[in-house]
Coordinates of C-alpha atoms in Angstrom, one line a residue:
Chain A
M2 CA -8.8 -6.5 49.3
L3 CA -10.2 -8.9 46.8
V4 CA -11.1 -7.9 43.3
I5 CA -14.1 -9.2 41.4
D6 CA -13.2 -10.2 37.9
N7 CA -15.5 -10.0 34.9
R8 CA -16.9 -13.4 35.6
G9 CA -17.6 -12.5 39.3
V10 CA -14.7 -14.7 40.6
A11 CA -12.6 -13.2 43.4
T12 CA -8.9 -13.2 42.8
P13 CA -6.1 -11.7 44.9
P14 CA -3.6 -9.4 43.2
E15 CA -0.4 -11.2 42.2
T16 CA 1.8 -9.0 44.3
A17 CA 0.1 -10.2 47.5
E18 CA 1.7 -13.6 46.8
A19 CA 5.2 -12.2 47.2
P20 CA 6.2 -13.6 50.6
E21 CA 9.1 -11.3 51.6
D22 CA 7.4 -8.0 51.0
R23 CA 3.8 -7.9 52.1
R24 CA 3.7 -4.1 52.5
A25 CA 1.4 -2.5 49.9
P26 CA 3.3 -1.0 47.0
R27 CA 3.2 2.8 47.3
V28 CA 1.8 4.6 44.2
V29 CA 1.9 8.2 43.0
L30 CA -0.8 8.9 40.4
A31 CA -0.6 11.7 37.8
D32 CA -3.6 12.7 35.7
D33 CA -5.1 16.1 35.1
D34 CA -8.7 14.6 35.1
I35 CA -9.5 14.7 38.8
L36 CA -12.6 12.4 38.5
L37 CA -10.7 9.7 36.7
R38 CA -7.7 10.1 39.0
E39 CA -9.9 9.7 42.1
G40 CA -11.6 6.7 40.5
L41 CA -8.3 5.1 39.8
A42 CA -6.9 5.9 43.3
S43 CA -10.0 4.4 44.9
L44 CA -9.6 1.3 42.7
L45 CA -5.9 0.9 43.6
D46 CA -6.6 1.5 47.3
R47 CA -9.2 -1.2 47.3
S48 CA -6.9 -3.6 45.5
G49 CA -3.9 -3.8 47.8
F50 CA -2.0 -0.7 46.7
D51 CA -1.3 2.4 48.7
V52 CA -1.9 5.6 46.8
V53 CA 0.4 8.1 48.5
G54 CA 0.3 11.0 46.1
Q55 CA -1.8 12.5 43.3
A56 CA -0.6 15.1 40.8
G57 CA -2.3 17.0 38.0
N58 CA 0.7 17.8 35.9
G59 CA 4.3 16.7 35.3
V60 CA 5.9 19.3 37.6
E61 CA 3.7 18.2 40.6
L62 CA 4.4 14.6 39.7
L63 CA 8.2 15.0 39.8
A64 CA 8.0 16.9 43.0
Q65 CA 6.0 14.1 44.7
V66 CA 8.1 11.3 43.3
R67 CA 11.3 13.0 44.4
S68 CA 10.0 13.5 48.0
I69 CA 7.9 10.3 48.4
R70 CA 10.1 7.9 46.4
P71 CA 7.2 5.5 45.6
E72 CA 7.5 2.0 44.2
L73 CA 5.3 3.0 41.3
A74 CA 4.2 6.0 39.3
I75 CA 1.1 5.8 37.1
I76 CA 1.2 8.6 34.6
D77 CA -1.3 10.0 32.1
I78 CA 0.7 10.7 28.9
R79 CA -1.2 14.0 28.1
M80 CA -1.1 16.6 30.8
P81 CA -1.0 20.3 31.1
P82 CA 0.4 22.6 29.8
G83 CA 0.6 21.3 26.2
H84 CA -1.6 18.1 26.5
A85 CA 0.9 16.3 24.2
T86 CA 3.4 13.9 25.7
E87 CA 4.2 15.6 29.0
G88 CA 3.8 12.2 30.8
L89 CA 6.5 10.7 28.7
Q90 CA 8.9 13.5 29.5
A91 CA 8.2 13.1 33.2
A92 CA 8.7 9.4 32.9
R93 CA 12.1 10.0 31.3
V94 CA 13.2 12.2 34.2
I95 CA 12.0 9.7 36.8
R96 CA 13.9 6.9 35.0
A97 CA 17.1 9.0 35.0
E98 CA 16.8 10.1 38.7
M99 CA 15.1 7.2 40.3
P100 CA 15.6 4.0 38.2
G101 CA 14.1 1.9 41.0
T102 CA 10.6 3.5 40.5
A103 CA 8.4 1.4 38.3
I104 CA 6.5 3.4 35.7
I105 CA 3.2 2.9 34.0
V106 CA 2.2 5.4 31.3
L107 CA -1.4 5.5 30.3
S108 CA -2.4 6.9 26.9
A109 CA -5.6 7.5 25.0
H110 CA -3.8 5.8 22.0
V111 CA -0.7 3.6 21.9
E112 CA 2.2 4.1 19.6
V113 CA 5.2 1.8 18.9
E114 CA 7.7 4.6 19.1
E115 CA 6.6 5.7 22.5
A116 CA 6.5 2.1 23.7
M117 CA 10.1 1.5 22.5
E118 CA 11.4 4.6 24.1
L119 CA 9.7 3.9 27.4
L120 CA 10.9 0.3 27.5
A121 CA 14.4 1.3 26.6
G122 CA 14.5 3.1 29.9
G123 CA 14.6 -0.1 31.9
E124 CA 12.5 -2.8 33.5
G125 CA 9.4 -2.1 35.6
T126 CA 7.8 -0.3 32.7
G127 CA 4.2 -0.4 31.5
Y128 CA 2.6 1.2 28.5
L129 CA -1.1 0.8 28.4
L130 CA -4.3 2.2 26.9
K131 CA -6.1 4.2 29.5
T132 CA -9.2 2.2 28.9
R133 CA -7.5 -0.9 30.3
V134 CA -8.2 0.4 33.8
T135 CA -11.9 -0.6 33.4
D136 CA -10.9 -4.3 32.9
V137 CA -10.3 -4.1 36.6
A138 CA -9.1 -7.6 37.4
E139 CA -6.6 -7.7 34.6
F140 CA -5.5 -4.1 35.2
I141 CA -4.7 -4.7 38.8
E142 CA -2.8 -7.9 38.0
T143 CA -0.8 -6.0 35.4
V144 CA 0.0 -3.1 37.8
G145 CA 1.2 -5.7 40.3
R146 CA 3.5 -7.3 37.8
I147 CA 5.0 -4.0 36.8
A148 CA 5.5 -2.9 40.4
A149 CA 7.4 -6.1 40.8
G150 CA 9.7 -5.3 38.0
G151 CA 8.0 -6.7 34.9
S152 CA 7.4 -4.8 31.7
V153 CA 4.1 -4.8 30.0
V154 CA 3.0 -3.5 26.6
D155 CA -0.6 -3.0 25.7
P156 CA -2.0 -6.0 23.8
S157 CA -3.6 -3.8 21.1
L158 CA -0.1 -2.5 20.2
V159 CA 1.3 -6.0 20.0
Q160 CA -1.6 -7.1 17.8
E161 CA -1.0 -4.1 15.5
L162 CA 2.6 -5.2 15.2
I163 CA 1.8 -8.8 14.6
R164 CA -1.0 -8.1 12.1
A165 CA 1.1 -5.7 10.0
R166 CA 1.4 -7.3 6.5
R167 CA 4.8 -8.1 5.1
R168 CA 5.6 -9.4 1.6
R169 CA 7.8 -12.2 2.9
D170 CA 6.7 -12.4 6.5
P171 CA 9.2 -14.2 8.8
L172 CA 6.2 -14.9 11.1
D173 CA 4.8 -17.3 8.4
V174 CA 7.1 -20.0 9.8
L175 CA 5.3 -19.9 13.1
S176 CA 2.3 -22.1 14.0
P177 CA -0.9 -20.4 15.1
R178 CA -0.1 -21.5 18.7
E179 CA 3.5 -20.1 18.4
R180 CA 2.1 -16.8 17.2
E181 CA -0.2 -16.7 20.2
V182 CA 2.8 -17.3 22.5
L183 CA 4.9 -14.7 20.7
A184 CA 2.2 -12.1 21.2
L185 CA 2.1 -12.9 24.9
M186 CA 5.9 -12.7 25.1
A187 CA 5.7 -9.2 23.5
E188 CA 3.0 -8.1 25.9
G189 CA 5.4 -9.0 28.7
A190 CA 3.9 -12.1 30.1
S191 CA 6.2 -14.6 31.9
N192 CA 6.3 -18.2 30.9
A193 CA 4.1 -19.0 33.9
G194 CA 1.8 -16.2 32.9
I195 CA 1.6 -17.5 29.3
A196 CA 0.9 -21.0 30.6
R197 CA -2.1 -19.7 32.6
R198 CA -3.4 -17.7 29.7
I199 CA -3.4 -20.5 27.2
F200 CA -4.1 -23.3 29.6
V201 CA -1.0 -25.4 29.1
T202 CA 1.9 -26.3 31.4
E203 CA 4.9 -24.0 31.9
G204 CA 7.0 -26.8 30.3
T205 CA 5.0 -26.6 27.1
V206 CA 5.3 -22.9 27.0
E207 CA 9.1 -23.2 27.4
K208 CA 9.1 -25.6 24.4
H209 CA 7.1 -23.1 22.3
V210 CA 9.4 -20.2 23.3
R211 CA 12.5 -22.2 22.4
S212 CA 11.0 -23.1 19.0
I213 CA 10.0 -19.5 18.3
L214 CA 13.5 -18.1 19.2
T215 CA 15.1 -20.7 16.9
K216 CA 12.7 -20.1 14.0
L217 CA 13.0 -16.3 14.2
D218 CA 16.7 -16.4 15.0
L219 CA 16.3 -14.4 18.2
P220 CA 18.7 -14.7 21.0
E221 CA 17.7 -16.0 24.4
S222 CA 17.1 -13.1 26.8
E223 CA 18.3 -13.0 30.4
T224 CA 15.2 -11.1 31.7
E225 CA 11.6 -10.9 30.7
H226 CA 12.1 -7.2 30.2
R227 CA 14.9 -7.8 27.6
R228 CA 12.6 -10.5 26.0
V229 CA 9.9 -7.9 25.5
L230 CA 12.2 -5.4 24.0
A231 CA 13.8 -8.0 21.7
V232 CA 10.5 -9.3 20.5
L233 CA 9.0 -5.8 19.9
R234 CA 12.1 -4.7 18.0
F235 CA 11.9 -7.8 15.9
L236 CA 8.2 -7.3 15.2
E237 CA 8.7 -3.7 14.3
T238 CA 11.6 -4.2 11.9
R239 CA 10.7 -7.5 10.4
Chain B
M3 CA -8.5 47.2 -28.0
S4 CA -8.1 50.4 -30.0
A5 CA -6.3 50.7 -33.3
P6 CA -2.8 52.2 -33.2
G7 CA -2.7 56.0 -33.4
T8 CA -3.7 56.9 -36.9
G9 CA -2.1 60.2 -37.4
A10 CA 1.3 58.5 -36.8
D11 CA 3.8 59.0 -39.4
G12 CA 5.2 55.5 -39.3
G13 CA 6.3 53.0 -36.7
R14 CA 9.9 52.3 -35.8
A15 CA 12.0 55.1 -34.6
A16 CA 15.1 53.6 -36.1
A17 CA 13.7 50.9 -38.4
A18 CA 16.0 50.8 -41.4
D19 CA 13.4 49.4 -43.7
A20 CA 10.7 52.1 -43.0
G21 CA 11.3 54.0 -46.1
R22 CA 11.2 51.1 -48.6
D23 CA 7.4 51.0 -49.0
P24 CA 5.0 53.7 -49.9
P25 CA 3.6 55.4 -46.8
G26 CA 0.1 53.7 -46.9
Q27 CA 1.6 50.2 -47.2
A28 CA 4.0 50.9 -44.4
R29 CA 1.2 51.8 -42.1
L30 CA -0.8 48.7 -43.0
R31 CA 2.3 46.6 -42.4
Q32 CA 2.8 48.2 -39.1
L33 CA -0.8 47.6 -38.2
A34 CA -0.6 43.9 -39.2
E35 CA 2.7 43.4 -37.2
E36 CA 1.1 45.0 -34.2
Q37 CA -2.1 42.9 -34.5
A38 CA 0.1 39.8 -34.8
A39 CA 2.1 40.8 -31.7
L40 CA -1.0 41.4 -29.7
R41 CA -2.5 38.1 -30.8
R42 CA 0.6 36.3 -29.7
V43 CA 0.5 38.0 -26.3
A44 CA -3.2 37.4 -25.9
T45 CA -2.7 33.7 -26.6
L46 CA 0.0 33.5 -23.8
V47 CA -2.3 35.3 -21.4
A48 CA -5.2 33.0 -22.3
R49 CA -3.0 30.0 -21.6
G50 CA -2.5 31.3 -18.1
I51 CA 1.2 30.8 -18.1
D52 CA 3.6 32.3 -15.6
P53 CA 3.3 36.2 -15.8
A54 CA 7.1 36.5 -15.9
E55 CA 7.1 34.7 -19.2
I56 CA 4.3 36.9 -20.6
F57 CA 6.2 40.0 -19.5
S58 CA 9.3 38.9 -21.3
A59 CA 7.3 38.2 -24.4
V60 CA 5.6 41.5 -24.3
A61 CA 8.8 43.4 -23.6
E62 CA 10.4 41.8 -26.7
E63 CA 7.3 42.4 -28.9
I64 CA 7.3 46.1 -27.9
R65 CA 11.0 46.5 -28.4
Q66 CA 10.7 45.2 -31.9
L67 CA 7.6 47.1 -32.8
L68 CA 8.9 50.4 -31.7
G69 CA 12.5 49.6 -32.7
A70 CA 13.5 50.5 -29.2
D71 CA 16.8 49.8 -27.5
N72 CA 15.0 48.7 -24.3
A73 CA 11.4 47.9 -23.4
G74 CA 10.0 46.5 -20.2
M75 CA 7.6 46.5 -17.3
S76 CA 8.1 48.4 -14.1
R77 CA 6.0 48.2 -11.0
F78 CA 5.2 51.3 -8.8
E79 CA 6.3 50.9 -5.2
P80 CA 4.8 52.6 -2.2
D81 CA 8.0 54.5 -1.5
G82 CA 7.7 56.6 -4.7
T83 CA 10.0 54.5 -6.9
S84 CA 9.4 52.2 -9.8
V85 CA 11.1 48.8 -10.0
V86 CA 11.9 47.1 -13.3
V87 CA 10.0 43.8 -13.4
V88 CA 11.3 42.7 -16.7
G89 CA 13.3 44.3 -19.5
A90 CA 14.3 43.4 -23.0
D91 CA 17.5 44.8 -24.6
R92 CA 18.3 45.1 -28.2
A93 CA 20.7 42.4 -28.9
G94 CA 24.0 43.9 -29.8
S95 CA 27.2 45.4 -28.5
D96 CA 25.7 48.3 -26.5
P97 CA 22.7 47.2 -24.5
V98 CA 20.8 49.5 -22.2
P99 CA 21.4 48.0 -18.8
L100 CA 18.0 48.1 -17.0
P101 CA 17.9 44.6 -15.5
A102 CA 14.9 43.4 -13.4
G103 CA 15.1 44.8 -9.9
T104 CA 16.5 48.2 -11.1
R105 CA 14.9 50.8 -8.9
V106 CA 14.2 54.2 -10.4
E107 CA 13.2 57.2 -8.4
L108 CA 10.2 58.9 -10.0
R109 CA 10.7 62.4 -11.4
D110 CA 8.2 64.8 -13.0
W111 CA 10.1 64.8 -16.2
I112 CA 10.6 61.1 -16.9
P113 CA 7.7 59.0 -18.4
S114 CA 7.2 56.8 -15.3
G115 CA 6.9 59.9 -13.1
I116 CA 4.5 61.5 -15.6
V117 CA 2.3 58.4 -15.8
W118 CA 2.4 58.2 -12.0
R119 CA 1.0 61.7 -11.8
T120 CA -1.4 61.7 -14.7
G121 CA -2.3 58.0 -15.1
R122 CA -2.1 58.5 -18.9
P123 CA 0.2 57.2 -21.7
T124 CA 3.1 59.6 -22.2
Q125 CA 6.2 60.3 -24.2
A126 CA 9.2 62.3 -23.0
D127 CA 12.3 63.3 -24.9
E128 CA 15.8 64.3 -23.9
D129 CA 15.2 68.0 -23.8
L130 CA 13.3 67.3 -20.5
W131 CA 16.4 66.0 -18.8
S132 CA 19.4 67.2 -20.8
T133 CA 20.0 70.2 -18.6
V134 CA 18.6 69.1 -15.3
S135 CA 21.1 68.5 -12.4
D136 CA 19.9 65.4 -10.8
P137 CA 21.2 61.8 -10.3
V138 CA 18.3 60.3 -12.4
A139 CA 19.0 62.8 -15.2
D140 CA 22.7 62.0 -14.9
R141 CA 22.0 58.3 -15.4
L142 CA 19.7 58.9 -18.4
R143 CA 22.4 61.0 -20.0
E144 CA 25.0 58.4 -19.1
L145 CA 22.9 55.7 -20.9
G146 CA 22.5 58.0 -23.8
I147 CA 18.7 57.8 -23.7
R148 CA 17.1 60.3 -26.0
S149 CA 13.4 59.4 -26.0
A150 CA 11.1 57.3 -23.8
A151 CA 7.4 56.3 -23.9
A152 CA 5.3 54.8 -21.2
S153 CA 1.8 53.6 -20.6
P154 CA 0.0 52.8 -17.4
I155 CA -0.9 49.2 -16.4
I156 CA -4.2 49.5 -14.4
I157 CA -5.4 46.5 -12.4
E158 CA -8.9 46.7 -11.0
G159 CA -8.7 50.4 -10.9
R160 CA -5.3 50.5 -9.3
L161 CA -2.3 52.0 -11.0
W162 CA 0.0 49.0 -10.8
G163 CA 2.9 50.0 -13.0
I164 CA 4.0 50.9 -16.5
V165 CA 5.1 49.4 -19.7
S166 CA 7.8 51.5 -21.2
A167 CA 10.3 51.7 -24.1
W168 CA 13.6 53.6 -24.5
T169 CA 15.7 54.6 -27.4
R170 CA 19.1 56.1 -28.0
R171 CA 18.5 56.8 -31.6
G172 CA 16.4 59.9 -32.2
R173 CA 12.9 60.3 -30.9
F174 CA 9.9 58.0 -30.9
P175 CA 7.4 59.1 -33.4
P176 CA 4.1 60.6 -32.0
G177 CA 1.7 57.8 -31.2
A178 CA 4.4 55.5 -29.7
A179 CA 2.9 55.8 -26.2
A180 CA -0.6 55.0 -27.6
R181 CA 0.8 51.9 -29.2
L182 CA 2.2 50.8 -25.9
A183 CA -1.3 51.3 -24.4
N184 CA -2.6 48.5 -26.7
F185 CA -0.5 46.0 -24.7
T186 CA -1.3 47.2 -21.2
E187 CA -4.8 45.8 -21.1
L188 CA -3.4 42.3 -21.8
L189 CA -0.6 42.8 -19.3
A190 CA -3.2 43.9 -16.7
T191 CA -5.2 40.7 -17.3
A192 CA -2.1 38.6 -17.0
V193 CA -1.0 40.3 -13.7
G194 CA -4.6 40.2 -12.4
N195 CA -4.9 36.5 -13.2
A196 CA -1.6 35.8 -11.5
E197 CA -2.7 37.7 -8.4
S198 CA -6.0 36.0 -8.4
R199 CA -4.3 32.6 -8.6
A200 CA -2.0 33.5 -5.8
E201 CA -4.9 34.7 -3.7
L202 CA -6.9 31.6 -4.5
A203 CA -3.9 29.3 -3.5
A204 CA -3.5 31.3 -0.2
S205 CA -7.2 31.0 0.6
R206 CA -7.2 27.3 -0.3
A207 CA -4.3 26.8 2.1
R208 CA -6.2 28.7 4.8
I209 CA -9.3 26.7 4.3
V210 CA -7.4 23.4 4.5
A211 CA -5.4 24.6 7.6
A212 CA -8.6 25.6 9.3
A213 CA -10.3 22.3 8.6
D214 CA -7.2 20.5 9.9
E215 CA -7.1 22.5 13.1
T216 CA -10.8 21.6 13.6
R217 CA -10.1 17.9 13.2
R218 CA -7.2 18.2 15.6
R219 CA -9.4 19.9 18.2
I220 CA -12.2 17.3 17.8
E221 CA -9.6 14.5 18.2
R222 CA -8.3 16.1 21.4
D223 CA -11.8 16.7 22.7
L224 CA -12.7 13.0 22.1
H225 CA -9.6 11.7 23.7
D226 CA -9.2 14.1 26.6
G227 CA -12.9 14.8 27.2
T228 CA -15.3 12.1 26.1
Q229 CA -13.0 9.2 26.4
Q230 CA -11.9 10.2 29.9
R231 CA -15.5 10.6 31.0
L232 CA -16.4 7.1 29.7
V233 CA -13.3 5.5 31.3
S234 CA -14.3 7.2 34.6
L235 CA -17.8 5.9 34.3
G236 CA -16.5 2.5 33.6
L237 CA -14.5 2.6 36.8
D238 CA -17.6 3.7 38.7
L239 CA -19.5 0.8 37.3
R240 CA -16.8 -1.6 38.3
L241 CA -16.9 -0.2 41.8
A242 CA -20.7 -0.6 41.9
Q243 CA -20.3 -4.1 40.6
S244 CA -17.9 -5.0 43.4
L245 CA -20.3 -3.6 46.0
V246 CA -23.3 -5.8 44.9
P247 CA -24.2 -8.2 47.7
A248 CA -23.6 -11.8 46.9
E249 CA -27.3 -12.7 46.9
L250 CA -27.9 -10.3 44.0
R251 CA -25.9 -12.3 41.5
E252 CA -28.0 -11.3 38.5
L253 CA -27.6 -7.5 39.2
E254 CA -23.8 -8.0 39.5
T255 CA -23.7 -9.8 36.2
E256 CA -25.8 -7.1 34.6
I257 CA -23.6 -4.3 35.8
G258 CA -20.5 -6.2 34.5
R259 CA -22.2 -6.6 31.1
I260 CA -22.8 -2.8 30.9
A261 CA -19.2 -2.1 31.9
D262 CA -18.0 -4.5 29.1
E263 CA -20.3 -2.8 26.6
L264 CA -18.9 0.6 27.7
S265 CA -15.4 -0.7 27.0
G266 CA -16.5 -1.6 23.5
V267 CA -17.9 1.9 23.0
V268 CA -14.6 3.5 24.2
E269 CA -12.7 1.2 21.7
D270 CA -15.0 2.4 18.9
L271 CA -14.4 6.0 20.0
R272 CA -10.7 5.6 19.8
E273 CA -10.9 4.3 16.2
I274 CA -13.1 7.3 15.3
A275 CA -10.7 9.7 16.9
R276 CA -7.8 8.2 15.0
G277 CA -9.7 8.5 11.7
I278 CA -10.4 12.2 12.4
H279 CA -6.8 13.1 13.1
P280 CA -3.9 10.8 13.9
A281 CA -2.5 12.1 17.1
I282 CA 0.9 10.5 16.4
L283 CA 1.3 12.9 13.5
S284 CA 1.3 15.9 15.7
E285 CA 3.2 14.2 18.5
G286 CA 5.8 12.2 16.6
G287 CA 5.9 13.6 13.1
L288 CA 5.6 12.2 9.6
G289 CA 8.0 9.2 10.0
P290 CA 6.2 7.5 13.0
A291 CA 2.8 8.4 11.6
L292 CA 3.6 6.7 8.2
R293 CA 5.0 3.7 10.0
T294 CA 1.8 3.3 12.0
L295 CA -0.3 3.8 8.8
A296 CA 1.8 1.1 7.0
R297 CA 1.3 -1.4 9.9
R298 CA -2.4 -0.9 10.0
A299 CA -2.8 -1.1 6.2
A300 CA -4.6 -4.1 4.8
I301 CA -1.8 -4.8 2.3
A302 CA 2.0 -5.1 2.6
V303 CA 3.6 -1.7 2.6
E304 CA 7.3 -1.2 2.0
L305 CA 8.4 2.1 3.5
D306 CA 11.5 4.0 2.6
I307 CA 11.7 7.1 4.8
A308 CA 14.9 9.1 4.5
A309 CA 15.7 10.4 8.0
M310 CA 14.1 13.8 8.3
A311 CA 13.4 16.4 10.9
R312 CA 10.0 17.7 11.8
L313 CA 8.5 19.6 8.9
E314 CA 5.9 22.3 8.8
E315 CA 2.5 21.0 10.0
P316 CA 0.6 21.5 6.7
I317 CA 3.3 19.6 4.8
E318 CA 3.2 16.7 7.3
V319 CA -0.5 16.5 7.2
A320 CA -0.7 16.7 3.4
A321 CA 2.0 14.0 3.0
Y322 CA 0.2 11.8 5.5
Y323 CA -3.2 12.1 3.7
V324 CA -1.6 11.4 0.3
V325 CA -0.2 8.1 1.6
S326 CA -3.3 7.3 3.6
E327 CA -5.6 7.8 0.6
A328 CA -3.2 6.0 -1.8
L329 CA -3.1 3.0 0.5
T330 CA -6.9 2.9 0.7
N331 CA -7.2 3.1 -3.1
A332 CA -4.6 0.5 -3.6
T333 CA -6.5 -1.9 -1.3
K334 CA -10.1 -1.1 -2.3
H335 CA -9.9 -0.5 -6.0
A336 CA -6.6 -1.6 -7.4
H337 CA -6.2 -4.9 -5.4
A338 CA -2.5 -4.3 -5.1
S339 CA -0.4 -6.9 -3.3
V340 CA 2.4 -4.5 -2.3
V341 CA 2.7 -0.7 -2.1
R342 CA 6.1 1.1 -2.0
V343 CA 6.2 4.4 -0.2
A344 CA 9.3 6.6 -0.5
V345 CA 9.7 9.9 1.3
A346 CA 12.7 12.1 1.2
D347 CA 13.5 15.6 2.1
R348 CA 16.0 17.2 -0.3
D349 CA 16.5 20.4 -2.3
D350 CA 14.1 22.3 -0.1
C351 CA 11.3 20.0 -1.2
L352 CA 9.6 17.0 0.3
H353 CA 9.5 14.2 -2.4
L354 CA 6.9 11.6 -1.9
S355 CA 6.0 8.7 -4.1
V356 CA 3.5 5.9 -3.6
C357 CA 3.7 3.0 -6.1
G358 CA 1.3 0.2 -6.1
D359 CA 1.3 -3.0 -8.3
G360 CA -2.5 -3.1 -8.6
A361 CA -4.9 -2.7 -11.5
G362 CA -3.9 0.9 -12.5
G363 CA -6.4 3.1 -14.4
A364 CA -6.9 5.5 -11.5
D365 CA -8.1 8.8 -12.8
P366 CA -7.9 11.9 -10.5
A367 CA -10.5 13.6 -12.7
R368 CA -13.1 11.0 -12.0
G369 CA -14.3 12.0 -8.5
S370 CA -11.9 9.8 -6.4
G371 CA -10.2 11.0 -3.3
L372 CA -7.3 11.9 -5.5
I373 CA -8.9 15.3 -6.3
G374 CA -9.0 16.4 -2.7
L375 CA -5.3 15.4 -2.4
R376 CA -4.4 17.4 -5.4
D377 CA -6.2 20.4 -4.0
R378 CA -4.4 20.0 -0.7
V379 CA -1.0 19.6 -2.4
E380 CA -1.5 22.5 -4.8
A381 CA -2.7 24.8 -2.0
L382 CA 0.8 24.4 -0.6
G383 CA 2.4 25.2 -3.9
G384 CA 3.3 21.6 -4.6
S385 CA 2.8 19.3 -7.5
F386 CA 0.7 16.2 -7.7
E387 CA 1.1 13.7 -10.5
V388 CA -0.7 10.4 -11.1
S389 CA 0.5 7.8 -13.6
S390 CA -1.9 4.9 -13.8
P391 CA -1.9 3.0 -17.1
P392 CA -4.5 0.2 -17.0
G393 CA -2.9 -3.0 -15.9
E394 CA 0.4 -1.4 -14.9
G395 CA -0.2 -0.2 -11.3
T396 CA -0.4 3.3 -10.1
L397 CA 2.4 5.8 -9.3
I398 CA 1.6 8.9 -7.4
S399 CA 4.4 11.5 -7.1
V400 CA 4.1 14.5 -5.0
Q401 CA 6.5 17.4 -4.4
L402 CA 5.9 19.8 -1.6
P403 CA 8.1 22.9 -1.3
L404 CA 9.5 23.4 2.2
R405 CA 10.1 26.8 3.8
R406 CA 13.4 27.0 5.4
H407 CA 13.9 29.4 8.3

């Protein structure tokens, strides 16, 4: 199914491009708000995913994930009984028992501590503001990337980290373009993804990335997931 | 305040100098001493100092005025005993050991028991207990007490306790109990003030806690109710947008615009909710909440947070608002370039300091947000100090007592 982006241009979800696995990724959804959950399920079903289970709390979610073994679980962070961070706890259990299941945690507000904890669990992790779901095209693209093993952090959180004032800010050595690239790295974009977003070639992005790592004295990361973690940790503790 | 008993034949039971002056002069001197003592105590009460300090001062004044071996305050307990709140011994080799906390069972023949029954000042001498077989009498004989006087302390119509004096040397002269009575009104005022202050602090703490709870509930309703609804509506709009036939391009664009606007509204709502109550404070505690606050501040913030466990909620909320308000002040009014925030949890106390290098000259008395912070901190029994000399930055230090379980 095609998705209409905000400019009315049809784009296929990125996962559909994967040649060896054309089967729709199976998704379990957990949110205690039924209207929102149904809306999200309908959106995912229309966009090349297969919503195979819906849960209203952490216990139901774990039961379904254990029996269905989906490729992806999308979890509201606040659920009954306490409406606090039940979704995070469920994510922790899923990570421990079924590390192959990608996880997206949706929250009404995003916090660095929660992001770091989630990401530390492993790749295929997303931590997003719930409101992102209404930027339909981008959301579906993001879900596809996470289902395929990528890790994504909400841009607003990355912006908060980058904008934090420091007396002697190590980020001052970066050019505006490099800052832009660093933010996209922190959000979890691949080099190809960054190239698309800022309208340059992948080769140019690679040059920017190398320059950033050198200037900030950051190690080269083997995976994008590790890159996200390293950049976030750097931004938080700079 | 009534004058001391006039028919009295003198003052001190054992004052060695009592006989040196002619009788009239001695009485005048005694009156003058008593008035001076009362004035000193009244000054302490008016200053609103710690009642324990006032009690000690009164006990010592009474002991000296009556030449007693021991004087003090005792509080009546519901179980029919009186408990010594404070006592003053005659300095010397043979003190009367009635330390604070001593519990005395009331008897009909000791002054405390008589005051309890009659509500009036009273004196009792050793013939009342010298032949009684009873543990309390045994104790009085053991201490060698020969005479005692007591007067009720009445607070808002309630018999709270007594002020009393004891001697081993002869009997108190008649009128001793009446002289004690002169002090009880002042003591009642001191105790009443202290109780009012404690009640005021408790009620302030309750008001603050109730307001915090309301803010927390509003934040939750906004996030879990209103925001969810809006996000859900946004999804519906996107679905409608995707269903518009290709020939109705304008309609499709319009629906997209409305959905974008809606996203903006949700964004605004999130900021409002955060301002009302930071969810991270309830979920993650003071450390994560302060780190978020520091990142979002418009100036550089250097945080020094000693590792700490979760604290009681009112303490976390108070500390959070102190830092939040201090950062706002440093940015808006003081134009500071850097603010240092240090938080440590030691000696059963949360120590918090916020130090900015801005303009200084902040005055908590001049209607800034600092007053609200001071109220909040003091409601929790904490201390709040601001040092802000003009041109030298501002230092806010706060201590909040922690309850250990």
